[in-house]
PDB file of C-alpha atoms and ligand atoms in Angstrom:
ATOM      1  CA  MET A 762      92.994 -45.191 -16.881  1.00  0.00           C
ATOM      2  CA  THR A 763      96.167 -46.404 -16.676  1.00  0.00           C
ATOM      3  CA  LYS A 764      98.306 -46.265 -19.900  1.00  0.00           C
ATOM      4  CA  GLN A 765      98.847 -49.711 -21.773  1.00  0.00           C
ATOM      5  CA  LEU A 766     100.757 -51.275 -24.745  1.00  0.00           C
ATOM      6  CA  SER A 767      99.266 -50.949 -28.216  1.00  0.00           C
ATOM      7  CA  VAL A 768      99.711 -54.796 -28.803  1.00  0.00           C
ATOM      8  CA  PRO A 769      98.781 -57.808 -27.260  1.00  0.00           C
ATOM      9  CA  HIS A 770     101.874 -59.900 -27.777  1.00  0.00           C
ATOM     10  CA  LEU A 771     105.420 -59.126 -27.801  1.00  0.00           C
ATOM     11  CA  LEU A 772     106.279 -60.262 -31.739  1.00  0.00           C
ATOM     12  CA  GLY A 773     108.983 -57.505 -32.339  1.00  0.00           C
ATOM     13  CA  ILE A 774     109.718 -54.026 -32.416  1.00  0.00           C
ATOM     14  CA  LYS A 775     107.893 -53.404 -36.024  1.00  0.00           C
ATOM     15  CA  GLY A 776     104.241 -52.790 -35.346  1.00  0.00           C
ATOM     16  CA  MET A 777     105.092 -51.271 -31.785  1.00  0.00           C
ATOM     17  CA  THR A 778     104.670 -47.193 -30.976  1.00  0.00           C
ATOM     18  CA  GLN A 779     107.223 -44.700 -29.468  1.00  0.00           C
ATOM     19  CA  GLU A 780     104.566 -44.318 -26.604  1.00  0.00           C
ATOM     20  CA  ASP A 781     104.920 -48.025 -26.368  1.00  0.00           C
ATOM     21  CA  LEU A 782     108.803 -48.274 -25.973  1.00  0.00           C
ATOM     22  CA  GLU A 783     108.178 -45.098 -23.439  1.00  0.00           C
ATOM     23  CA  LEU A 784     105.759 -46.864 -21.402  1.00  0.00           C
ATOM     24  CA  ILE A 785     108.031 -49.782 -20.899  1.00  0.00           C
ATOM     25  CA  PHE A 786     111.186 -47.456 -19.746  1.00  0.00           C
ATOM     26  CA  GLU A 787     109.290 -45.782 -17.021  1.00  0.00           C
ATOM     27  CA  THR A 788     107.698 -49.159 -16.034  1.00  0.00           C
ATOM     28  CA  ALA A 789     111.108 -49.901 -16.149  1.00  0.00           C
ATOM     29  CA  ASP A 790     112.896 -47.175 -14.003  1.00  0.00           C
ATOM     30  CA  GLN A 791     110.143 -48.525 -10.957  1.00  0.00           C
ATOM     31  CA  PHE A 792     111.459 -52.098 -11.782  1.00  0.00           C
ATOM     32  CA  LYS A 793     115.082 -51.066 -11.698  1.00  0.00           C
ATOM     33  CA  GLU A 794     114.391 -49.536  -8.217  1.00  0.00           C
ATOM     34  CA  VAL A 795     112.664 -52.707  -6.941  1.00  0.00           C
ATOM     35  CA  ILE A 796     115.078 -54.923  -7.641  1.00  0.00           C
ATOM     36  CA  ASN A 797     117.759 -52.683  -6.170  1.00  0.00           C
ATOM     37  CA  ARG A 798     116.070 -52.915  -2.842  1.00  0.00           C
ATOM     38  CA  PRO A 799     117.039 -55.649  -0.613  1.00  0.00           C
ATOM     39  CA  ILE A 800     113.596 -57.629  -1.150  1.00  0.00           C
ATOM     40  CA  LYS A 801     113.737 -57.422  -4.609  1.00  0.00           C
ATOM     41  CA  LYS A 802     110.446 -59.207  -5.394  1.00  0.00           C
ATOM     42  CA  VAL A 803     106.985 -57.581  -5.811  1.00  0.00           C
ATOM     43  CA  PRO A 804     103.639 -59.812  -6.508  1.00  0.00           C
ATOM     44  CA  SER A 805     102.650 -57.953  -9.596  1.00  0.00           C
ATOM     45  CA  LEU A 806     102.096 -61.424 -11.461  1.00  0.00           C
ATOM     46  CA  ARG A 807     101.137 -63.692  -8.319  1.00  0.00           C
ATOM     47  CA  ASP A 808      98.195 -64.907 -10.622  1.00  0.00           C
ATOM     48  CA  ILE A 809     100.194 -65.719 -13.978  1.00  0.00           C
ATOM     49  CA  THR A 810     101.508 -68.584 -15.217  1.00  0.00           C
ATOM     50  CA  ILE A 811     104.322 -68.331 -17.712  1.00  0.00           C
ATOM     51  CA  VAL A 812     106.178 -70.895 -19.955  1.00  0.00           C
ATOM     52  CA  ASN A 813     110.022 -70.258 -21.404  1.00  0.00           C
ATOM     53  CA  LEU A 814     110.227 -72.161 -24.321  1.00  0.00           C
ATOM     54  CA  PHE A 815     113.622 -72.224 -25.926  1.00  0.00           C
ATOM     55  CA  PHE A 816     114.685 -74.080 -29.056  1.00  0.00           C
ATOM     56  CA  GLU A 817     117.693 -72.160 -29.343  1.00  0.00           C
ATOM     57  CA  ASN A 818     120.895 -71.797 -27.135  1.00  0.00           C
ATOM     58  CA  SER A 819     120.658 -69.033 -24.866  1.00  0.00           C
ATOM     59  CA  THR A 820     122.493 -67.723 -21.457  1.00  0.00           C
ATOM     60  CA  ARG A 821     121.244 -63.689 -21.206  1.00  0.00           C
ATOM     61  CA  THR A 822     117.703 -63.824 -22.642  1.00  0.00           C
ATOM     62  CA  LYS A 823     116.718 -67.227 -20.874  1.00  0.00           C
ATOM     63  CA  LEU A 824     118.325 -66.080 -17.645  1.00  0.00           C
ATOM     64  CA  SER A 825     117.041 -62.566 -17.863  1.00  0.00           C
ATOM     65  CA  PHE A 826     113.282 -63.709 -18.228  1.00  0.00           C
ATOM     66  CA  GLU A 827     113.196 -66.366 -15.700  1.00  0.00           C
ATOM     67  CA  LEU A 828     114.592 -64.059 -13.130  1.00  0.00           C
ATOM     68  CA  ALA A 829     111.890 -60.919 -14.259  1.00  0.00           C
ATOM     69  CA  GLU A 830     109.326 -64.000 -14.373  1.00  0.00           C
ATOM     70  CA  LYS A 831     110.482 -64.381 -10.473  1.00  0.00           C
ATOM     71  CA  ARG A 832     110.800 -60.763  -9.557  1.00  0.00           C
ATOM     72  CA  LEU A 833     107.240 -60.453 -10.303  1.00  0.00           C
ATOM     73  CA  SER A 834     106.068 -63.730  -8.498  1.00  0.00           C
ATOM     74  CA  ALA A 835     104.820 -65.489 -11.791  1.00  0.00           C
ATOM     75  CA  ASP A 836     104.676 -69.271 -11.583  1.00  0.00           C
ATOM     76  CA  ILE A 837     107.157 -70.468 -14.527  1.00  0.00           C
ATOM     77  CA  ILE A 838     107.926 -73.465 -16.237  1.00  0.00           C
ATOM     78  CA  ASN A 839     111.112 -74.090 -18.195  1.00  0.00           C
ATOM     79  CA  PHE A 840     111.548 -76.404 -21.390  1.00  0.00           C
ATOM     80  CA  ALA A 841     114.420 -76.789 -23.297  1.00  0.00           C
ATOM     81  CA  ALA A 842     113.681 -78.305 -26.820  1.00  0.00           C
ATOM     82  CA  SER A 843     116.418 -80.456 -26.732  1.00  0.00           C
ATOM     83  CA  SER A 844     115.459 -82.491 -24.153  1.00  0.00           C
ATOM     84  CA  SER A 845     111.576 -82.270 -25.160  1.00  0.00           C
ATOM     85  CA  SER A 846     109.359 -84.497 -27.410  1.00  0.00           C
ATOM     86  CA  VAL A 847     110.114 -82.486 -30.432  1.00  0.00           C
ATOM     87  CA  GLN A 848     112.605 -84.917 -30.483  1.00  0.00           C
ATOM     88  CA  LYS A 849     110.130 -87.410 -31.041  1.00  0.00           C
ATOM     89  CA  GLY A 850     108.262 -85.453 -34.121  1.00  0.00           C
ATOM     90  CA  GLU A 851     105.686 -83.167 -31.927  1.00  0.00           C
ATOM     91  CA  THR A 852     104.825 -80.178 -33.658  1.00  0.00           C
ATOM     92  CA  LEU A 853     104.961 -76.565 -32.012  1.00  0.00           C
ATOM     93  CA  ILE A 854     101.285 -76.005 -32.117  1.00  0.00           C
ATOM     94  CA  ASP A 855     101.189 -79.149 -30.194  1.00  0.00           C
ATOM     95  CA  THR A 856     103.802 -78.701 -28.208  1.00  0.00           C
ATOM     96  CA  VAL A 857     102.632 -75.445 -27.066  1.00  0.00           C
ATOM     97  CA  ASN A 858      98.635 -76.363 -26.906  1.00  0.00           C
ATOM     98  CA  ASN A 859     100.047 -79.791 -24.488  1.00  0.00           C
ATOM     99  CA  ILE A 860     102.067 -76.939 -21.979  1.00  0.00           C
ATOM    100  CA  LEU A 861      98.690 -74.597 -22.388  1.00  0.00           C
ATOM    101  CA  ALA A 862      96.170 -77.085 -21.454  1.00  0.00           C
ATOM    102  CA  MET A 863      98.340 -76.901 -18.089  1.00  0.00           C
ATOM    103  CA  LYS A 864      97.105 -73.472 -17.479  1.00  0.00           C
ATOM    104  CA  VAL A 865      99.440 -71.329 -18.776  1.00  0.00           C
ATOM    105  CA  ASP A 866      98.956 -67.793 -19.799  1.00  0.00           C
ATOM    106  CA  MET A 867     102.101 -66.446 -21.403  1.00  0.00           C
ATOM    107  CA  VAL A 868     104.742 -68.088 -23.548  1.00  0.00           C
ATOM    108  CA  VAL A 869     108.141 -66.721 -23.769  1.00  0.00           C
ATOM    109  CA  MET A 870     110.038 -68.348 -26.982  1.00  0.00           C
ATOM    110  CA  ARG A 871     112.926 -68.455 -28.672  1.00  0.00           C
ATOM    111  CA  HIS A 872     112.925 -70.390 -31.872  1.00  0.00           C
ATOM    112  CA  PRO A 873     115.305 -70.819 -34.974  1.00  0.00           C
ATOM    113  CA  ASP A 874     112.692 -69.665 -37.605  1.00  0.00           C
ATOM    114  CA  VAL A 875     111.898 -66.138 -39.088  1.00  0.00           C
ATOM    115  CA  GLY A 876     108.213 -65.817 -37.909  1.00  0.00           C
ATOM    116  CA  ALA A 877     108.095 -68.365 -35.532  1.00  0.00           C
ATOM    117  CA  ALA A 878     106.584 -66.277 -32.318  1.00  0.00           C
ATOM    118  CA  LYS A 879     103.949 -64.650 -34.937  1.00  0.00           C
ATOM    119  CA  PHE A 880     102.875 -68.029 -36.353  1.00  0.00           C
ATOM    120  CA  LEU A 881     102.293 -68.812 -32.568  1.00  0.00           C
ATOM    121  CA  SER A 882     100.555 -65.622 -31.690  1.00  0.00           C
ATOM    122  CA  ARG A 883      97.921 -66.922 -34.381  1.00  0.00           C
ATOM    123  CA  HIS A 884      97.240 -70.416 -33.605  1.00  0.00           C
ATOM    124  CA  VAL A 885      97.367 -70.837 -29.878  1.00  0.00           C
ATOM    125  CA  ASN A 886      95.422 -68.610 -27.060  1.00  0.00           C
ATOM    126  CA  ALA A 887      98.363 -67.393 -24.862  1.00  0.00           C
ATOM    127  CA  THR A 888     100.387 -63.900 -24.651  1.00  0.00           C
ATOM    128  CA  ILE A 889     103.307 -64.653 -26.679  1.00  0.00           C
ATOM    129  CA  VAL A 890     106.779 -63.055 -26.017  1.00  0.00           C
ATOM    130  CA  ASN A 891     109.306 -63.032 -28.911  1.00  0.00           C
ATOM    131  CA  ALA A 892     112.821 -64.040 -27.040  1.00  0.00           C
ATOM    132  CA  GLY A 893     114.576 -64.071 -30.675  1.00  0.00           C
ATOM    133  CA  ASP A 894     112.932 -65.649 -33.841  1.00  0.00           C
ATOM    134  CA  GLY A 895     116.058 -66.901 -36.527  1.00  0.00           C
ATOM    135  CA  THR A 896     117.484 -63.447 -38.223  1.00  0.00           C
ATOM    136  CA  HIS A 897     114.384 -61.565 -37.612  1.00  0.00           C
ATOM    137  CA  GLU A 898     113.889 -59.661 -34.476  1.00  0.00           C
ATOM    138  CA  HIS A 899     115.152 -59.947 -30.861  1.00  0.00           C
ATOM    139  CA  PRO A 900     112.893 -57.268 -29.744  1.00  0.00           C
ATOM    140  CA  THR A 901     113.704 -57.768 -25.787  1.00  0.00           C
ATOM    141  CA  GLN A 902     117.252 -56.855 -26.925  1.00  0.00           C
ATOM    142  CA  ALA A 903     116.818 -53.552 -28.476  1.00  0.00           C
ATOM    143  CA  ILE A 904     114.331 -52.728 -25.695  1.00  0.00           C
ATOM    144  CA  LEU A 905     117.486 -53.154 -23.000  1.00  0.00           C
ATOM    145  CA  ASP A 906     120.027 -51.614 -25.610  1.00  0.00           C
ATOM    146  CA  ALA A 907     117.881 -48.472 -26.343  1.00  0.00           C
ATOM    147  CA  TYR A 908     116.965 -48.070 -22.303  1.00  0.00           C
ATOM    148  CA  SER A 909     120.445 -48.330 -21.599  1.00  0.00           C
ATOM    149  CA  ILE A 910     121.575 -45.896 -24.055  1.00  0.00           C
ATOM    150  CA  ARG A 911     118.806 -43.309 -22.069  1.00  0.00           C
ATOM    151  CA  GLU A 912     120.402 -44.364 -18.706  1.00  0.00           C
ATOM    152  CA  LYS A 913     123.837 -43.713 -19.770  1.00  0.00           C
ATOM    153  CA  LEU A 914     123.578 -40.742 -22.003  1.00  0.00           C
ATOM    154  CA  GLY A 915     119.911 -39.365 -20.761  1.00  0.00           C
ATOM    155  CA  LYS A 916     118.488 -39.909 -23.732  1.00  0.00           C
ATOM    156  CA  VAL A 917     118.060 -41.796 -27.224  1.00  0.00           C
ATOM    157  CA  LYS A 918     116.687 -38.882 -29.510  1.00  0.00           C
ATOM    158  CA  ASP A 919     119.812 -37.704 -32.078  1.00  0.00           C
ATOM    159  CA  VAL A 920     122.004 -39.993 -30.684  1.00  0.00           C
ATOM    160  CA  LYS A 921     123.897 -41.173 -32.983  1.00  0.00           C
ATOM    161  CA  VAL A 922     123.875 -45.040 -32.486  1.00  0.00           C
ATOM    162  CA  LEU A 923     126.270 -46.899 -34.854  1.00  0.00           C
ATOM    163  CA  ILE A 924     125.810 -51.140 -35.137  1.00  0.00           C
ATOM    164  CA  VAL A 925     129.071 -52.744 -36.218  1.00  0.00           C
ATOM    165  CA  GLY A 926     129.550 -56.351 -37.488  1.00  0.00           C
ATOM    166  CA  ASP A 927     127.384 -59.202 -39.261  1.00  0.00           C
ATOM    167  CA  ILE A 928     124.115 -57.243 -39.527  1.00  0.00           C
ATOM    168  CA  LEU A 929     122.779 -59.333 -42.278  1.00  0.00           C
ATOM    169  CA  HIS A 930     122.482 -62.266 -40.217  1.00  0.00           C
ATOM    170  CA  SER A 931     121.604 -60.627 -37.187  1.00  0.00           C
ATOM    171  CA  ARG A 932     118.277 -60.149 -35.406  1.00  0.00           C
ATOM    172  CA  VAL A 933     119.661 -57.583 -32.770  1.00  0.00           C
ATOM    173  CA  ALA A 934     120.378 -55.543 -35.631  1.00  0.00           C
ATOM    174  CA  LEU A 935     116.867 -55.392 -37.208  1.00  0.00           C
ATOM    175  CA  SER A 936     115.122 -54.716 -33.636  1.00  0.00           C
ATOM    176  CA  ASN A 937     117.484 -52.157 -32.479  1.00  0.00           C
ATOM    177  CA  ILE A 938     117.196 -50.054 -35.772  1.00  0.00           C
ATOM    178  CA  TYR A 939     113.017 -50.191 -35.603  1.00  0.00           C
ATOM    179  CA  ALA A 940     113.872 -49.302 -31.964  1.00  0.00           C
ATOM    180  CA  LEU A 941     116.348 -46.535 -32.063  1.00  0.00           C
ATOM    181  CA  ASN A 942     114.569 -45.225 -35.304  1.00  0.00           C
ATOM    182  CA  LEU A 943     111.281 -44.705 -33.350  1.00  0.00           C
ATOM    183  CA  LEU A 944     112.801 -43.013 -30.471  1.00  0.00           C
ATOM    184  CA  GLY A 945     114.539 -40.739 -32.857  1.00  0.00           C
ATOM    185  CA  ALA A 946     118.287 -41.732 -32.646  1.00  0.00           C
ATOM    186  CA  LYS A 947     120.422 -41.328 -35.746  1.00  0.00           C
ATOM    187  CA  VAL A 948     121.464 -44.828 -37.191  1.00  0.00           C
ATOM    188  CA  LYS A 949     124.440 -45.971 -39.110  1.00  0.00           C
ATOM    189  CA  VAL A 950     125.394 -49.343 -39.791  1.00  0.00           C
ATOM    190  CA  CYS A 951     128.938 -50.485 -40.435  1.00  0.00           C
ATOM    191  CA  GLY A 952     130.728 -54.218 -41.584  1.00  0.00           C
ATOM    192  CA  PRO A 953     131.933 -55.925 -44.332  1.00  0.00           C
ATOM    193  CA  PRO A 954     129.890 -55.379 -47.358  1.00  0.00           C
ATOM    194  CA  SER A 955     129.105 -58.984 -47.632  1.00  0.00           C
ATOM    195  CA  LEU A 956     127.199 -58.403 -43.833  1.00  0.00           C
ATOM    196  CA  ILE A 957     125.314 -55.497 -44.858  1.00  0.00           C
ATOM    197  CA  PRO A 958     121.968 -56.175 -46.513  1.00  0.00           C
ATOM    198  CA  LYS A 959     121.705 -54.940 -49.645  1.00  0.00           C
ATOM    199  CA  ASN A 960     118.363 -52.776 -48.889  1.00  0.00           C
ATOM    200  CA  ILE A 961     119.631 -51.278 -45.460  1.00  0.00           C
ATOM    201  CA  LYS A 962     119.405 -47.857 -46.266  1.00  0.00           C
ATOM    202  CA  SER A 963     114.945 -48.425 -46.839  1.00  0.00           C
ATOM    203  CA  LEU A 964     115.149 -48.903 -43.371  1.00  0.00           C
ATOM    204  CA  GLY A 965     116.288 -45.307 -42.535  1.00  0.00           C
ATOM    205  CA  VAL A 966     119.888 -45.878 -41.457  1.00  0.00           C
ATOM    206  CA  GLY A 967     123.275 -45.029 -43.089  1.00  0.00           C
ATOM    207  CA  VAL A 968     126.134 -47.465 -44.006  1.00  0.00           C
ATOM    208  CA  GLU A 969     129.800 -46.677 -43.539  1.00  0.00           C
ATOM    209  CA  TYR A 970     132.204 -49.333 -44.802  1.00  0.00           C
ATOM    210  CA  ASN A 971     135.320 -47.939 -42.959  1.00  0.00           C
ATOM    211  CA  LEU A 972     135.184 -48.856 -39.098  1.00  0.00           C
ATOM    212  CA  GLU A 973     137.215 -45.715 -38.237  1.00  0.00           C
ATOM    213  CA  LYS A 974     135.081 -43.052 -40.260  1.00  0.00           C
ATOM    214  CA  ALA A 975     132.256 -44.655 -38.704  1.00  0.00           C
ATOM    215  CA  LEU A 976     133.578 -44.744 -34.835  1.00  0.00           C
ATOM    216  CA  GLN A 977     134.280 -40.709 -35.626  1.00  0.00           C
ATOM    217  CA  TRP A 978     131.096 -40.352 -36.475  1.00  0.00           C
ATOM    218  CA  ALA A 979     128.913 -41.965 -33.477  1.00  0.00           C
ATOM    219  CA  ASP A 980     128.066 -41.303 -29.619  1.00  0.00           C
ATOM    220  CA  VAL A 981     127.422 -45.225 -29.309  1.00  0.00           C
ATOM    221  CA  ALA A 982     128.721 -48.544 -31.022  1.00  0.00           C
ATOM    222  CA  ASN A 983     126.607 -51.435 -30.737  1.00  0.00           C
ATOM    223  CA  ILE A 984     128.996 -54.145 -31.504  1.00  0.00           C
ATOM    224  CA  LEU A 985     127.969 -57.174 -33.318  1.00  0.00           C
ATOM    225  CA  ARG A 986     128.938 -60.982 -33.172  1.00  0.00           C
ATOM    226  CA  VAL A 987     130.060 -62.588 -36.402  1.00  0.00           C
ATOM    227  CA  GLN A 988     127.449 -65.446 -36.265  1.00  0.00           C
ATOM    228  CA  ASN A 989     128.932 -68.420 -37.408  1.00  0.00           C
ATOM    229  CA  GLU A 990     126.017 -70.646 -37.074  1.00  0.00           C
ATOM    230  CA  ARG A 991     123.808 -68.651 -39.354  1.00  0.00           C
ATOM    231  CA  MET A 992     126.400 -68.870 -42.729  1.00  0.00           C
ATOM    232  CA  ASP A 993     126.243 -71.718 -45.179  1.00  0.00           C
ATOM    233  CA  VAL A 994     128.643 -70.401 -47.264  1.00  0.00           C
ATOM    234  CA  LYS A 995     132.533 -67.848 -46.452  1.00  0.00           C
ATOM    235  CA  TYR A 996     131.188 -64.016 -46.011  1.00  0.00           C
ATOM    236  CA  PHE A 997     134.845 -62.655 -45.620  1.00  0.00           C
ATOM    237  CA  PRO A 998     138.444 -64.945 -45.764  1.00  0.00           C
ATOM    238  CA  SER A 999     139.491 -65.310 -42.415  1.00  0.00           C
ATOM    239  CA  GLY A1000     138.131 -64.460 -38.453  1.00  0.00           C
ATOM    240  CA  ARG A1001     142.062 -62.403 -38.464  1.00  0.00           C
ATOM    241  CA  GLU A1002     141.114 -60.379 -41.347  1.00  0.00           C
ATOM    242  CA  TYR A1003     137.825 -59.380 -39.631  1.00  0.00           C
ATOM    243  CA  ALA A1004     139.314 -58.319 -36.312  1.00  0.00           C
ATOM    244  CA  GLN A1005     141.687 -56.498 -38.699  1.00  0.00           C
ATOM    245  CA  LEU A1006     138.918 -54.179 -40.838  1.00  0.00           C
ATOM    246  CA  TYR A1007     136.075 -54.590 -38.654  1.00  0.00           C
ATOM    247  CA  GLY A1008     137.649 -55.309 -35.172  1.00  0.00           C
ATOM    248  CA  VAL A1009     136.899 -52.704 -32.477  1.00  0.00           C
ATOM    249  CA  ASN A1010     140.270 -52.098 -30.347  1.00  0.00           C
ATOM    250  CA  MET A1011     141.715 -49.495 -28.151  1.00  0.00           C
ATOM    251  CA  HIS A1012     144.304 -48.049 -30.352  1.00  0.00           C
ATOM    252  CA  LEU A1013     141.260 -47.309 -32.916  1.00  0.00           C
ATOM    253  CA  LEU A1014     139.051 -45.606 -30.088  1.00  0.00           C
ATOM    254  CA  ASP A1015     142.452 -43.915 -29.038  1.00  0.00           C
ATOM    255  CA  LYS A1016     142.886 -42.427 -32.579  1.00  0.00           C
ATOM    256  CA  ILE A1017     139.221 -41.237 -32.758  1.00  0.00           C
ATOM    257  CA  GLY A1018     139.765 -38.962 -30.010  1.00  0.00           C
ATOM    258  CA  LYS A1019     136.564 -39.105 -28.540  1.00  0.00           C
ATOM    259  CA  GLU A1020     134.806 -41.054 -26.100  1.00  0.00           C
ATOM    260  CA  ILE A1021     132.017 -43.393 -27.430  1.00  0.00           C
ATOM    261  CA  VAL A1022     130.049 -45.254 -25.561  1.00  0.00           C
ATOM    262  CA  ILE A1023     130.547 -49.248 -26.353  1.00  0.00           C
ATOM    263  CA  MET A1024     127.702 -51.873 -26.173  1.00  0.00           C
ATOM    264  CA  HIS A1025     127.677 -55.493 -26.920  1.00  0.00           C
ATOM    265  CA  PRO A1026     124.417 -57.755 -26.995  1.00  0.00           C
ATOM    266  CA  GLY A1027     126.417 -60.952 -26.149  1.00  0.00           C
ATOM    267  CA  PRO A1028     128.052 -63.334 -26.468  1.00  0.00           C
ATOM    268  CA  ILE A1029     131.463 -61.685 -26.975  1.00  0.00           C
ATOM    269  CA  ASN A1030     134.050 -63.653 -29.072  1.00  0.00           C
ATOM    270  CA  ARG A1031     137.012 -61.819 -27.714  1.00  0.00           C
ATOM    271  CA  GLY A1032     139.779 -60.718 -30.179  1.00  0.00           C
ATOM    272  CA  VAL A1033     137.242 -61.102 -33.281  1.00  0.00           C
ATOM    273  CA  GLU A1034     134.657 -58.307 -33.387  1.00  0.00           C
ATOM    274  CA  ILE A1035     135.816 -56.821 -29.679  1.00  0.00           C
ATOM    275  CA  THR A1036     139.181 -56.602 -27.814  1.00  0.00           C
ATOM    276  CA  SER A1037     139.059 -57.410 -24.373  1.00  0.00           C
ATOM    277  CA  GLU A1038     140.919 -54.234 -23.520  1.00  0.00           C
ATOM    278  CA  VAL A1039     137.979 -52.777 -25.025  1.00  0.00           C
ATOM    279  CA  ALA A1040     135.078 -54.939 -23.478  1.00  0.00           C
ATOM    280  CA  ASP A1041     136.472 -54.807 -19.966  1.00  0.00           C
ATOM    281  CA  SER A1042     137.076 -51.192 -20.152  1.00  0.00           C
ATOM    282  CA  LYS A1043     135.467 -48.093 -18.643  1.00  0.00           C
ATOM    283  CA  LYS A1044     133.931 -47.404 -22.224  1.00  0.00           C
ATOM    284  CA  ALA A1045     131.996 -49.957 -22.008  1.00  0.00           C
ATOM    285  CA  ILE A1046     128.463 -50.921 -20.765  1.00  0.00           C
ATOM    286  CA  ILE A1047     127.801 -54.384 -21.578  1.00  0.00           C
ATOM    287  CA  LEU A1048     126.855 -55.580 -17.923  1.00  0.00           C
ATOM    288  CA  ASP A1049     124.762 -52.662 -17.384  1.00  0.00           C
ATOM    289  CA  GLN A1050     123.002 -53.591 -20.549  1.00  0.00           C
ATOM    290  CA  VAL A1051     122.515 -57.117 -19.091  1.00  0.00           C
ATOM    291  CA  GLU A1052     121.314 -55.469 -15.692  1.00  0.00           C
ATOM    292  CA  ASN A1053     118.866 -53.604 -17.388  1.00  0.00           C
ATOM    293  CA  GLY A1054     117.410 -56.605 -19.175  1.00  0.00           C
ATOM    294  CA  VAL A1055     115.829 -57.774 -15.727  1.00  0.00           C
ATOM    295  CA  ALA A1056     114.161 -54.635 -15.491  1.00  0.00           C
ATOM    296  CA  THR A1057     113.200 -53.702 -18.823  1.00  0.00           C
ATOM    297  CA  ARG A1058     112.089 -57.827 -19.232  1.00  0.00           C
ATOM    298  CA  MET A1059     109.741 -57.307 -15.811  1.00  0.00           C
ATOM    299  CA  ALA A1060     108.303 -53.911 -17.481  1.00  0.00           C
ATOM    300  CA  VAL A1061     107.009 -55.954 -20.982  1.00  0.00           C
ATOM    301  CA  LEU A1062     106.032 -59.125 -18.818  1.00  0.00           C
ATOM    302  CA  TYR A1063     103.807 -56.707 -16.286  1.00  0.00           C
ATOM    303  CA  LEU A1064     102.221 -54.472 -19.065  1.00  0.00           C
ATOM    304  CA  LEU A1065     101.448 -57.691 -21.019  1.00  0.00           C
ATOM    305  CA  ALA A1066      99.806 -59.390 -18.217  1.00  0.00           C
ATOM    306  CA  GLU A1067      97.982 -56.259 -17.353  1.00  0.00           C
ATOM    307  CA  GLN A1068      96.055 -56.861 -20.572  1.00  0.00           C
ATOM    308  CA  ILE A1069      94.945 -60.628 -19.652  1.00  0.00           C
ATOM    309  CA  LYS A1070      94.041 -60.374 -15.838  1.00  0.00           C
ATOM    310  CA  PRO A1071      90.795 -60.082 -15.029  1.00  0.00           C
ATOM    311  CA  ASN A1072      89.042 -57.020 -13.917  1.00  0.00           C
TER     312      ASN A1072
HETATM  313  N1  LIG B 720     122.336 -61.327 -26.378  1.00  0.00           N
HETATM  314  C1  LIG B 720     121.210 -62.366 -26.353  1.00  0.00           C
HETATM  315  O1  LIG B 720     120.339 -62.746 -26.885  1.00  0.00           O
HETATM  316  O2  LIG B 720     122.503 -63.417 -25.870  1.00  0.00           O
HETATM  317  P1  LIG B 720     121.451 -65.412 -25.654  1.00  0.00           P
HETATM  318  O3  LIG B 720     121.509 -65.696 -26.842  1.00  0.00           O
HETATM  319  O4  LIG B 720     122.691 -65.475 -24.692  1.00  0.00           O
HETATM  320  O5  LIG B 720     120.844 -65.135 -24.826  1.00  0.00           O
END
């Protein structure tokens, strides 16, 4: 029997197993080879229809899912909440059920509310893929991040991964912590005390408030954006002070005297959490992460679709 995921939906990394992630990586390896061929398409999802439902802005995730679906030959429709009947008061369940009535099999959804993907999975008859739900999880970002570490360093187990920045508001941080823990990496977070959740150590990660010390420890630094759009109060005095204390710059990387891999999920605020010199340097694998997003999302969609295809 071919291997299958242990979950019917991709709602979060929490609830998945190490075997699930390894299966996604092995499948993504094959799709990465496909998308580097002159003919970048396979017929795997020819009978599957997918809606991309975005209630929040996105560049990378939306385009990456769309491309992954096209490379797999799925039929796709795109939905942007800002130009839909959601603006006339339609509920999430009504919106989705109306779309599903058009014979749609899978829903890829980004939503500002924590738990929106799980809620949907309990109320509609379709496979749900969480493309980011509020400050909760962004599972495919964590999958592509871990895959990119595996590609760059040959393994994830025992790699020391530092997550720097606004941990409090970050769905990327939470999903990365779950995924890296499952894969046996060592994880620390670093940022201003006001942006580190008080209970973070209960997730099995270390905390270091001094950026230089934290970088000295790390093999990989995954640098996160300050998510101003999720802040209703001031968490630090100014962007300038943030950049001085928690911005990753080349001076700091030279000072620590060792090579570390620099990652960023995007979008970048250049000059705040990372300087252009670092973001555009050979140390950074930021665009490799974006490239790997397509292959890993192809793997996720392919493996989930295997569970709903008629025999
Ligand atoms: N990394 C990420 O989720 O980027 P987008 O918001 O552009 O999709």
